[in-house]
Amino acid sequence: MRLRIQITGLVQGVGFRPFVFRLAEVIDLKGFVLNDTSGVLIEVEGEKHALNEFLVRIEKEKPVLSKIYSLQHAFLERAGYTDFVIRESSEGGEKRVPILPDIAICKECLRDITNPKNRRFLYPFTNCTNCGPRFTIITALPYDRKNTPMKDFRICPDCEKEYYLPSDRRFHAQPNACHSCGPWISLYDCEGTMIHEKEDALEKAVNLIRKGSIIAVKGIGGYHLICDATNNKSVETLRERKQREEKPLAVMFPDLDAVRNETLLSDLEERALESIEKPIVIVKKKGDTLLADALSPDNSTVGAFLPYTPLHCLILRKLKKPVIATSANITDEPIVKDEKDAFARLSNIADFILTHNREITRRCDDSVVRISAERQVPLRRSRGFVPLPIVIPFSFDKPCLALGPYMNNTIAVGIDNKVYLSQHIGDLDTLRAANFYEETIYDFLRLFDLKPGIVVADMHPGYFSTKFGELHFGARLVKVQHHYAHILSCMTENALPEDARVIGFAFDGTGYGPDKTIWGGEVLIASYRSFERVYHLSPYRLPGGDRAVMEPGRTGFSLLYELMGDSAENSGLISLSQEEKSFYLNMIKKEINSPLTSSMGRLFDGVSSIIGVRHAVSYHSQASVELEQLALRSDETGSYPVSLGKGIIGHGPMIEMIVNDLEADLPREAIAKKFHNTIVKIIVFTAELLRTETGIAHVALSGGVFQNSLIIEQAFYQLKERGFIPIIHQLVPPNDGGISLGQAVYSQFI
Ligand code: ZN
Ligand code: ZN
Ligand code: FE
């Protein structure tokens, strides 16, 4: 197979290409390396394990003078290289200097702040040309100190000397600062009284965390809520105060060894944790762990990450314990980034607020990735990655703006052969989110100096984003079907050529279909130009429409109704109250606010409800996450029957057998596992049918359901075994966070 790596950084004129050449030779890989306008592009081919080794060693063994600011990688289909060559530099493409993401603290700066003899000992805003904030502090271009919040800090003679000395690591480091001239931290209580400053604030904050307090800490792209991850009471209090939120909470560990102590890590997971982007990596917890039970109850995984700013490093080094570090927000609202907001909105969650006076220009949440099928699948692409472009296999005629979906929103702009996705904006449910959305659109248009020639929106007439597109810009507005956009983004990031056709499985929560029903369990034959819906899940009703998202019991009941009709009302099969059952039955029968859907995501919810996992959830897809967790505990290999014909995937026979298994007291774990096996079987079997009909071997897997590691891994490996070429997401999320890429691409083929 082939590995494509796109690196930005100081990689030209420092012996980087010869280094890559030698490394490829040692590991015996074919392909090429070339300098382009923003760094180097590498493609290597060989066995998967050799490519993994190459990926790990390139960061570890790079030339001393080189610096990597970002590294995006994806495993692609073989291209058939026969040797390894250093190619001529590519002259084409845009000449613009890339705007860099925020870069995690470098080794040298870490040494400075931990060395008592260094003038930056314990200084939490230490940075150099190789590390520090970028995207979150740039107010305008060019990237210059006067165009950042650092303009408010008058540089001292020592720092200035470094800034103008070409041989210094801080030569032209725009946010360069020290104890005597730069920003500082302050610790406040919840009443807004400042209690400590500078080193005292750090010392005190660490002690408070150790004693069990919850502290809101201002980071690089917003505030985190931080508390001791080994203290069950603190974690419970945090959940309690966050309105009993049940989402899994991310844990920041002092160092890689500390992560190893509590979790089981593969090579690629270690690489992801240590990578320059420092994302949250979803990894498997050990059976006996120091981590608090309240952290992710009934969940065998944990979102782990390493400190990436000097401030986080200093806190974790002093504390010597893992901490919860979760985005500070009120449910479903954007992450808090300003002091005023922090005091107004976090003071009843946090006991103290550790803040600082370097302003955050734009918010940016932590990124989340998971290694599935030996690939790095992004679940949220934000800090560390944004605003790096996704290089696409063709060029835009006119620049476009993609407005994204409704949930998990990101927007994107497309210029030349690149698409720039925004940071995670989130669900557009709240006024604050809508404001952030609008801000981000204008922010991106300004940053990339763009007047869109074409604007792309989702087909859903009720979406805020769609309405927004209709009102603004004065450019041509086109609309694209949600699940087609999913498949397009998967095709694009896997560099499929313009004439490619795929069998696309868009297994998702919900999206508006051209037939005015809600789609979500779709099998498409797709090219960049058009798609045909060849199979879909047999439609069922969602009593209450969108309310079913947070109340899977509604879907569970509806699936039972499909099976047994009116008698579902009196069946003891689902532990809903009599009132609820009668209410839902009435809605379904009278078709009151009960749209038809073919959603696969909702099917997961419904099954979860039927087997008694959840009838109501506190965050999206909680029911399916818990269903997956159940399934992971079973080694059941059986599956359920489904019917396949006339373009319909019939789930009736499966629901019937699930009910039988429940009545026969089969453990829920086994039922959950059989259900997962069935979904994989549907994918493999349908793909076989369609390959026979069309001759297409490429199978694209996209949509929120493919965040499920069991489904994606099983589907991927089984398709591969049968000679298909499965393609999955590695650069943008399979969930709606990746939609804007597909939307942008769509604009060029209409
Ligand atoms: Zn540095
Ligand atoms: Zn200074
Ligand atoms: Fe979707």
PDB file of C-alpha atoms in Angstrom, residues 72-73 366-370 376-383 385-386 388 390 405 407-412 419-426 482-494 505-508 701-708 712 727-743:
ATOM      1  CA  GLN A  72      -0.797  15.030   7.810  1.00  0.00           C
ATOM      2  CA  HIS A  73      -0.782  11.455   6.611  1.00  0.00           C
ATOM      3  CA  ASP A 366      -8.726  19.950  21.087  1.00  0.00           C
ATOM      4  CA  SER A 367      -8.692  17.474  18.235  1.00  0.00           C
ATOM      5  CA  VAL A 368      -9.754  13.862  18.760  1.00  0.00           C
ATOM      6  CA  VAL A 369      -8.484  10.836  16.844  1.00  0.00           C
ATOM      7  CA  ARG A 370      -8.781   7.097  17.119  1.00  0.00           C
ATOM      8  CA  GLN A 376      -5.655   7.416  12.245  1.00  0.00           C
ATOM      9  CA  VAL A 377      -9.322   8.326  11.996  1.00  0.00           C
ATOM     10  CA  PRO A 378     -10.096  11.905  13.113  1.00  0.00           C
ATOM     11  CA  LEU A 379     -13.262  12.227  15.173  1.00  0.00           C
ATOM     12  CA  ARG A 380     -12.778  15.967  15.610  1.00  0.00           C
ATOM     13  CA  ARG A 381     -10.317  17.900  13.472  1.00  0.00           C
ATOM     14  CA  SER A 382      -9.432  21.135  15.230  1.00  0.00           C
ATOM     15  CA  ARG A 383      -6.365  22.331  17.190  1.00  0.00           C
ATOM     16  CA  PHE A 385      -4.644  20.550  12.231  1.00  0.00           C
ATOM     17  CA  VAL A 386      -6.657  23.669  11.437  1.00  0.00           C
ATOM     18  CA  LEU A 388      -3.968  23.277   7.206  1.00  0.00           C
ATOM     19  CA  ILE A 390      -6.569  19.088   2.489  1.00  0.00           C
ATOM     20  CA  PRO A 405     -24.070  20.612   8.083  1.00  0.00           C
ATOM     21  CA  MET A 407     -24.552  19.088  13.718  1.00  0.00           C
ATOM     22  CA  ASN A 408     -20.832  18.976  14.422  1.00  0.00           C
ATOM     23  CA  ASN A 409     -20.462  21.842  12.010  1.00  0.00           C
ATOM     24  CA  THR A 410     -17.278  22.891  10.288  1.00  0.00           C
ATOM     25  CA  ILE A 411     -17.208  25.204   7.290  1.00  0.00           C
ATOM     26  CA  ALA A 412     -14.656  25.135   4.487  1.00  0.00           C
ATOM     27  CA  VAL A 419      -9.734  22.816   0.829  1.00  0.00           C
ATOM     28  CA  TYR A 420      -9.329  24.586   4.167  1.00  0.00           C
ATOM     29  CA  LEU A 421     -11.691  23.275   6.809  1.00  0.00           C
ATOM     30  CA  SER A 422     -12.484  25.420   9.830  1.00  0.00           C
ATOM     31  CA  GLN A 423     -12.050  24.401  13.419  1.00  0.00           C
ATOM     32  CA  HIS A 424     -14.843  22.483  15.135  1.00  0.00           C
ATOM     33  CA  ILE A 425     -17.849  24.792  15.494  1.00  0.00           C
ATOM     34  CA  GLY A 426     -20.298  22.207  16.811  1.00  0.00           C
ATOM     35  CA  HIS A 482     -26.030  15.241   2.975  1.00  0.00           C
ATOM     36  CA  HIS A 483     -24.982  11.611   2.437  1.00  0.00           C
ATOM     37  CA  TYR A 484     -23.613  12.230  -1.009  1.00  0.00           C
ATOM     38  CA  ALA A 485     -21.438  14.928   0.595  1.00  0.00           C
ATOM     39  CA  HIS A 486     -20.210  12.319   3.103  1.00  0.00           C
ATOM     40  CA  ILE A 487     -19.171   9.966   0.298  1.00  0.00           C
ATOM     41  CA  LEU A 488     -17.621  12.806  -1.725  1.00  0.00           C
ATOM     42  CA  SER A 489     -15.436  13.813   1.177  1.00  0.00           C
ATOM     43  CA  CYS A 490     -14.269  10.227   1.633  1.00  0.00           C
ATOM     44  CA  MET A 491     -13.463   9.918  -2.098  1.00  0.00           C
ATOM     45  CA  THR A 492     -11.590  13.221  -2.144  1.00  0.00           C
ATOM     46  CA  GLU A 493      -9.346  12.680   0.828  1.00  0.00           C
ATOM     47  CA  ASN A 494      -8.451   9.259  -0.535  1.00  0.00           C
ATOM     48  CA  PHE A 505     -22.059   3.298   2.395  1.00  0.00           C
ATOM     49  CA  ALA A 506     -23.309   6.433   4.128  1.00  0.00           C
ATOM     50  CA  PHE A 507     -24.412   5.067   7.494  1.00  0.00           C
ATOM     51  CA  ASP A 508     -25.321   8.067   9.526  1.00  0.00           C
ATOM     52  CA  LEU A 701     -17.357   4.049   4.236  1.00  0.00           C
ATOM     53  CA  SER A 702     -18.594   7.359   5.640  1.00  0.00           C
ATOM     54  CA  GLY A 703     -21.068   8.786   8.128  1.00  0.00           C
ATOM     55  CA  GLY A 704     -21.287   8.887  11.899  1.00  0.00           C
ATOM     56  CA  VAL A 705     -21.820   5.129  12.263  1.00  0.00           C
ATOM     57  CA  PHE A 706     -18.217   4.615  11.118  1.00  0.00           C
ATOM     58  CA  GLN A 707     -16.974   6.212  14.310  1.00  0.00           C
ATOM     59  CA  ASN A 708     -17.866   2.846  15.782  1.00  0.00           C
ATOM     60  CA  ILE A 712     -15.331   0.164  10.762  1.00  0.00           C
ATOM     61  CA  ILE A 727     -11.603   3.551   1.686  1.00  0.00           C
ATOM     62  CA  ILE A 728     -12.137   5.246   5.036  1.00  0.00           C
ATOM     63  CA  HIS A 729     -11.510   8.668   6.577  1.00  0.00           C
ATOM     64  CA  GLN A 730      -8.028   9.628   7.736  1.00  0.00           C
ATOM     65  CA  LEU A 731      -7.901  13.390   7.227  1.00  0.00           C
ATOM     66  CA  VAL A 732     -11.409  14.603   8.081  1.00  0.00           C
ATOM     67  CA  PRO A 733     -13.948  12.975  10.399  1.00  0.00           C
ATOM     68  CA  PRO A 734     -16.418  10.339   9.147  1.00  0.00           C
ATOM     69  CA  ASN A 735     -19.065  12.238  11.126  1.00  0.00           C
ATOM     70  CA  ASP A 736     -20.629  15.523  10.026  1.00  0.00           C
ATOM     71  CA  GLY A 737     -17.410  17.394  10.858  1.00  0.00           C
ATOM     72  CA  GLY A 738     -16.104  16.137   7.502  1.00  0.00           C
ATOM     73  CA  ILE A 739     -19.116  17.138   5.403  1.00  0.00           C
ATOM     74  CA  SER A 740     -17.832  20.560   4.387  1.00  0.00           C
ATOM     75  CA  LEU A 741     -15.006  18.934   2.388  1.00  0.00           C
ATOM     76  CA  GLY A 742     -17.509  16.969   0.295  1.00  0.00           C
ATOM     77  CA  GLN A 743     -19.654  20.066  -0.148  1.00  0.00           C
TER      78      GLN A 743
END
